[in-house]
Short mmCIF file of C-alpha atoms in Angstrom, two decimals:
data_model
loop_
_atom_site.label_atom_id
_atom_site.label_comp_id
_atom_site.label_asym_id
_atom_site.label_seq_id
_atom_site.Cartn_x
_atom_site.Cartn_y
_atom_site.Cartn_z
CA UNK A 18 112.42 90.09 131.37
CA UNK A 19 108.76 91.32 131.75
CA UNK A 20 107.28 87.95 132.61
CA UNK A 21 104.41 88.29 134.79
CA UNK A 22 103.42 92.10 133.63
CA UNK A 23 100.49 92.77 131.92
CA UNK A 24 99.89 95.39 129.54
CA UNK A 25 96.64 96.40 127.85
CA UNK A 26 96.81 98.51 124.43
CA UNK A 27 93.70 100.13 123.56
CA UNK A 28 95.34 101.46 119.97
CA UNK A 29 95.02 101.19 116.20
CA UNK A 30 97.41 102.25 113.40
CA UNK A 31 100.99 101.95 114.06
CA UNK A 32 102.82 103.71 116.97
CA UNK A 33 101.20 102.01 119.81
CA UNK A 34 100.37 98.52 118.69
CA UNK A 35 104.20 98.12 117.78
CA UNK A 36 105.02 99.62 121.33
CA UNK A 37 102.79 96.82 122.48
CA UNK A 38 104.36 94.34 120.37
CA UNK A 39 107.55 95.39 121.93
CA UNK A 40 106.48 94.85 125.38
CA UNK A 41 105.32 91.25 124.09
CA UNK A 42 108.85 90.57 122.77
CA UNK A 43 110.25 91.58 126.30
CA UNK A 44 107.90 88.77 128.04
CA UNK A 45 104.66 90.75 129.06
CA UNK A 46 101.29 89.44 128.37
CA UNK A 47 99.46 91.89 125.78
CA UNK A 48 95.89 92.26 125.41
CA UNK A 49 95.15 94.58 122.23
CA UNK A 50 91.82 96.08 122.03
CA UNK A 51 90.42 97.64 118.89
CA UNK A 52 87.35 99.11 117.46
CA UNK A 53 84.52 96.86 115.83
CA UNK A 54 85.57 98.12 112.55
CA UNK A 55 89.19 96.60 113.39
CA UNK A 56 92.56 97.94 112.97
CA UNK A 57 93.19 100.11 109.67
CA UNK A 58 96.89 98.67 109.63
CA UNK A 59 95.22 95.26 109.01
CA UNK A 60 93.94 96.65 105.78
CA UNK A 61 97.11 98.45 104.65
CA UNK A 62 99.45 95.77 105.51
CA UNK A 63 97.68 92.20 106.86
CA UNK A 64 100.91 90.66 106.84
CA UNK A 65 102.65 93.30 109.27
CA UNK A 66 99.73 93.47 111.45
CA UNK A 67 99.83 89.54 111.78
CA UNK A 68 103.30 90.07 112.73
CA UNK A 69 102.67 92.46 115.19
CA UNK A 70 99.69 91.09 117.05
CA UNK A 71 100.91 87.69 117.03
CA UNK A 72 100.87 86.17 120.42
CA UNK A 73 98.48 88.95 121.63
CA UNK A 74 94.84 88.45 122.99
CA UNK A 75 93.05 90.57 120.65
CA UNK A 76 89.59 92.05 121.26
CA UNK A 77 87.08 93.95 119.16
CA UNK A 78 84.75 96.32 121.22
CA UNK A 79 82.40 98.87 120.87
CA UNK A 80 84.15 101.31 123.29
CA UNK A 81 80.68 103.41 123.68
CA UNK A 82 78.72 100.12 124.81
CA UNK A 83 78.46 99.09 128.54
CA UNK A 84 79.32 95.69 128.28
CA UNK A 85 82.29 96.62 126.53
CA UNK A 86 83.43 99.16 129.25
CA UNK A 87 82.96 96.39 131.73
CA UNK A 88 85.28 94.02 129.87
CA UNK A 89 87.68 96.76 129.75
CA UNK A 90 87.89 97.01 133.25
CA UNK A 91 88.21 93.88 133.96
CA UNK A 92 91.20 93.40 132.07
CA UNK A 93 92.70 96.69 133.60
CA UNK A 94 92.08 95.46 137.01
CA UNK A 95 94.72 92.86 136.53
CA UNK A 96 96.66 95.19 134.36
CA UNK A 97 100.07 96.91 135.07
CA UNK A 98 100.45 99.03 132.06
CA UNK A 99 97.76 100.78 129.71
CA UNK A 100 98.89 102.15 126.39
CA UNK A 101 96.19 104.39 124.67
CA UNK A 102 96.39 106.30 121.27
CA UNK A 103 92.96 108.39 121.42
CA UNK A 104 92.49 112.17 121.49
CA UNK A 105 91.90 113.97 124.76
CA UNK A 106 88.58 114.08 124.41
CA UNK A 107 87.79 110.42 123.58
CA UNK A 108 90.02 109.38 126.35
CA UNK A 109 87.89 111.62 128.92
CA UNK A 110 84.66 110.35 126.95
CA UNK A 111 85.69 106.75 127.51
CA UNK A 112 87.07 107.41 131.43
CA UNK A 113 90.72 106.27 130.55
CA UNK A 114 92.44 109.72 131.44
CA UNK A 115 94.34 109.62 134.16
CA UNK A 116 91.98 111.17 136.60
CA UNK A 117 89.67 108.25 135.90
CA UNK A 118 92.49 105.68 136.02
CA UNK A 119 94.12 106.52 139.27
CA UNK A 120 90.67 106.51 141.09
CA UNK A 121 89.76 103.08 139.92
CA UNK A 122 93.03 101.45 139.35
CA UNK A 123 95.72 102.58 141.94
CA UNK A 124 98.37 100.27 140.69
CA UNK A 125 98.10 100.70 137.05
CA UNK A 126 100.21 102.67 135.24
CA UNK A 127 99.69 104.30 131.98
CA UNK A 128 101.12 105.80 128.66
CA UNK A 129 99.07 108.13 126.44
CA UNK A 130 99.97 108.47 122.92
CA UNK A 131 98.91 111.82 121.27
CA UNK A 132 100.20 113.22 118.12
CA UNK A 133 101.14 116.56 119.23
CA UNK A 134 101.83 117.76 122.88
CA UNK A 135 99.40 119.94 124.35
CA UNK A 136 97.78 121.95 123.78
CA UNK A 137 97.63 120.76 120.44
CA UNK A 138 96.85 117.27 121.75
CA UNK A 139 93.55 117.43 119.92
CA UNK A 140 94.85 118.43 116.37
CA UNK A 141 94.82 116.16 113.80
CA UNK A 142 97.68 114.65 111.93
CA UNK A 143 99.62 111.30 110.83
CA UNK A 144 103.25 110.82 110.31
CA UNK A 145 103.90 112.27 106.94
CA UNK A 146 102.40 115.64 108.57
CA UNK A 147 104.56 114.93 111.95
CA UNK A 148 107.69 114.65 109.91
CA UNK A 149 106.64 117.61 107.51
CA UNK A 150 107.25 119.49 110.85
CA UNK A 151 110.31 118.11 111.97
CA UNK A 152 112.01 118.68 108.42
CA UNK A 153 112.83 114.96 107.50
CA UNK A 154 111.16 114.92 104.38
CA UNK A 155 112.46 116.02 100.80
CA UNK A 156 109.74 116.81 98.64
CA UNK A 157 108.44 115.20 95.95
CA UNK A 158 109.65 112.15 97.44
CA UNK A 159 107.49 110.37 100.01
CA UNK A 160 109.46 109.18 103.41
CA UNK A 161 110.28 105.48 103.08
CA UNK A 162 110.62 105.16 106.83
CA UNK A 163 107.72 106.40 109.36
CA UNK A 164 110.28 108.27 111.62
CA UNK A 165 107.73 109.60 113.47
CA UNK A 166 105.48 106.72 114.23
CA UNK A 167 108.49 104.27 114.84
CA UNK A 168 110.33 106.62 116.97
CA UNK A 169 107.55 107.09 119.20
CA UNK A 170 106.85 103.93 119.52
CA UNK A 171 110.03 103.04 121.38
CA UNK A 172 109.27 106.25 123.41
CA UNK A 173 106.15 104.82 124.71
CA UNK A 174 108.20 101.64 125.76
CA UNK A 175 110.99 103.47 127.20
CA UNK A 176 108.13 105.88 129.11
CA UNK A 177 106.28 102.51 130.23
CA UNK A 178 109.03 100.84 131.47
CA UNK A 179 110.07 104.07 133.65
CA UNK A 180 106.74 104.38 135.03
CA UNK A 181 106.67 100.47 136.34
CA UNK A 182 110.40 101.18 137.65
CA UNK A 183 109.15 103.93 139.55
CA UNK A 184 106.03 102.05 140.88
CA UNK A 185 108.38 99.57 142.00
CA UNK A 186 110.51 101.65 143.89
CA UNK A 187 107.84 104.15 145.31
CA UNK A 188 104.79 102.03 145.43
CA UNK A 189 102.68 104.47 143.34
CA UNK A 190 101.56 104.40 139.95
CA UNK A 191 101.51 107.18 137.54
CA UNK A 192 100.60 108.35 133.96
CA UNK A 193 102.60 109.96 131.28
CA UNK A 194 101.96 111.10 127.51
CA UNK A 195 104.30 110.54 124.53
CA UNK A 196 103.74 112.83 121.30
CA UNK A 197 104.81 111.62 117.93
CA UNK A 198 105.93 115.26 116.97
CA UNK A 199 108.21 115.39 119.93
CA UNK A 200 109.84 112.12 118.88
CA UNK A 201 109.97 113.14 115.18
CA UNK A 202 111.55 116.38 116.24
CA UNK A 203 114.24 114.50 118.16
CA UNK A 204 115.02 111.93 114.95
CA UNK A 205 115.21 115.20 113.24
CA UNK A 206 118.27 116.58 115.26
CA UNK A 207 121.28 115.36 113.05
CA UNK A 208 119.59 117.36 110.04
CA UNK A 209 118.76 120.43 112.09
CA UNK A 210 122.28 120.85 113.27
CA UNK A 211 123.88 119.97 109.76
CA UNK A 212 125.05 116.66 110.24
CA UNK A 213 123.05 115.38 107.49
CA UNK A 214 122.14 118.24 105.27
CA UNK A 215 124.17 118.09 101.78
CA UNK A 216 127.33 119.89 103.04
CA UNK A 217 127.18 118.05 106.36
CA UNK A 218 129.47 114.99 107.12
CA UNK A 219 126.80 112.45 107.32
CA UNK A 220 124.78 114.08 104.48
CA UNK A 221 127.14 113.63 101.60
CA UNK A 222 129.66 116.32 102.32
CA UNK A 223 132.57 113.53 103.12
CA UNK A 224 133.25 111.35 99.94
CA UNK A 225 134.03 108.32 102.53
CA UNK A 226 130.52 108.37 103.40
CA UNK A 227 128.36 108.57 100.36
CA UNK A 228 126.49 106.69 98.11
CA UNK A 229 127.81 105.48 95.03
CA UNK A 230 126.76 103.54 91.66
CA UNK A 231 128.33 100.03 91.24
CA UNK A 232 128.18 97.91 88.11
CA UNK A 233 124.67 96.92 89.01
CA UNK A 234 122.97 99.03 91.84
CA UNK A 235 123.90 101.28 94.82
CA UNK A 236 126.67 100.98 97.36
CA UNK A 237 126.49 102.83 100.70
CA UNK A 238 130.02 103.53 102.23
CA UNK A 239 130.58 104.77 105.68
CA UNK A 240 134.54 104.87 106.37
CA UNK A 241 134.43 107.79 109.02
CA UNK A 242 137.36 106.56 111.13
CA UNK A 243 141.01 106.63 110.19
CA UNK A 244 141.57 103.01 110.35
CA UNK A 245 138.48 102.45 107.93
CA UNK A 246 139.72 104.98 105.78
CA UNK A 247 143.25 103.51 105.57
CA UNK A 248 141.35 100.06 104.62
CA UNK A 249 139.78 101.18 102.26
CA UNK A 250 142.76 102.93 100.43
CA UNK A 251 144.57 99.73 100.85
CA UNK A 252 141.42 97.62 99.09
CA UNK A 253 140.86 100.42 96.49
CA UNK A 254 144.61 100.91 95.49
CA UNK A 255 144.03 104.58 95.67
CA UNK A 256 146.31 107.56 96.83
CA UNK A 257 143.82 109.68 97.27
CA UNK A 258 139.85 109.05 98.25
CA UNK A 259 138.52 111.64 96.20
CA UNK A 260 134.64 111.43 95.21
CA UNK A 261 135.59 111.08 91.48
CA UNK A 262 138.30 108.42 92.13
CA UNK A 263 135.74 106.36 94.18
CA UNK A 264 132.91 106.65 92.08
CA UNK A 265 134.94 105.22 88.94
CA UNK A 266 136.49 102.47 91.30
CA UNK A 267 133.24 101.51 92.52
CA UNK A 268 131.99 101.36 88.89
CA UNK A 269 134.11 98.40 88.23
CA UNK A 270 132.36 95.50 90.26
CA UNK A 271 128.58 94.83 91.26
CA UNK A 272 127.06 96.18 94.37
CA UNK A 273 127.21 92.52 96.15
CA UNK A 274 130.83 91.74 94.88
CA UNK A 275 132.13 95.33 96.85
CA UNK A 276 129.88 94.01 99.83
CA UNK A 277 131.56 90.80 100.07
CA UNK A 278 135.16 92.49 99.67
CA UNK A 279 134.29 95.07 102.39
CA UNK A 280 133.49 92.20 104.84
CA UNK A 281 136.85 90.33 103.92
CA UNK A 282 138.51 93.74 104.89
CA UNK A 283 136.36 94.61 107.76
CA UNK A 284 134.80 97.77 105.75
CA UNK A 285 131.45 99.51 106.84
CA UNK A 286 130.04 99.42 103.20
CA UNK A 287 126.71 97.67 101.82
CA UNK A 288 125.03 97.08 99.06
CA UNK A 289 121.60 99.07 98.99
CA UNK A 290 118.55 96.86 98.71
#
């Protein structure tokens, strides 16, 4: 869909590279620029790093060097979209802020990824601290999903696409910023408004939408709608679907056996991997 669109991503870690990979998957060509020391993600998960960067042009440069800036300038002259994940001061020092970009590359759209929205865009943080502020962590358990980072990656993509569409309509390029804290806060809305709290409908308050222990392992049951509830009742042969009766029923078979039965009855039930 984006064949012919050229994206430059000056970014490391997770959100911006994941966004760049999404543009690549949509058909754009992508150049990923990293510092000389490389991307920390490669050290943390070399396999995921290879998956994200596969198909990209990867350059490792010293952004402070004149030769590196000249090379970046060459890429930006032909680019449609620039994605950056740097603090505001670093962007200004590298002359990659909106003011400098508009003067030099009038057709270049840009999305800047910050940890937090201005005026706190220079405050240090990572996904864990952003989730902590959003309320999506239940200590002492560490989060299994990087909600802030992955949500922000998708927001970078949608913002970049909106800028490109606007340029096609008006002929003018523009810049925008995305804050990981804003994305994390939006993903926390179900908890904020009670849906996923302990007594909420999607937090364990409904017996038909909960986790149950099977003979081995666990299953996730999500039979919210009346037709699913009726099928569940028929499959289990139960008069009432209370938590204790459901728990006793699910303990009779393995998680995989329940998943197979659920597929046969068109029920939203899955074994927990």
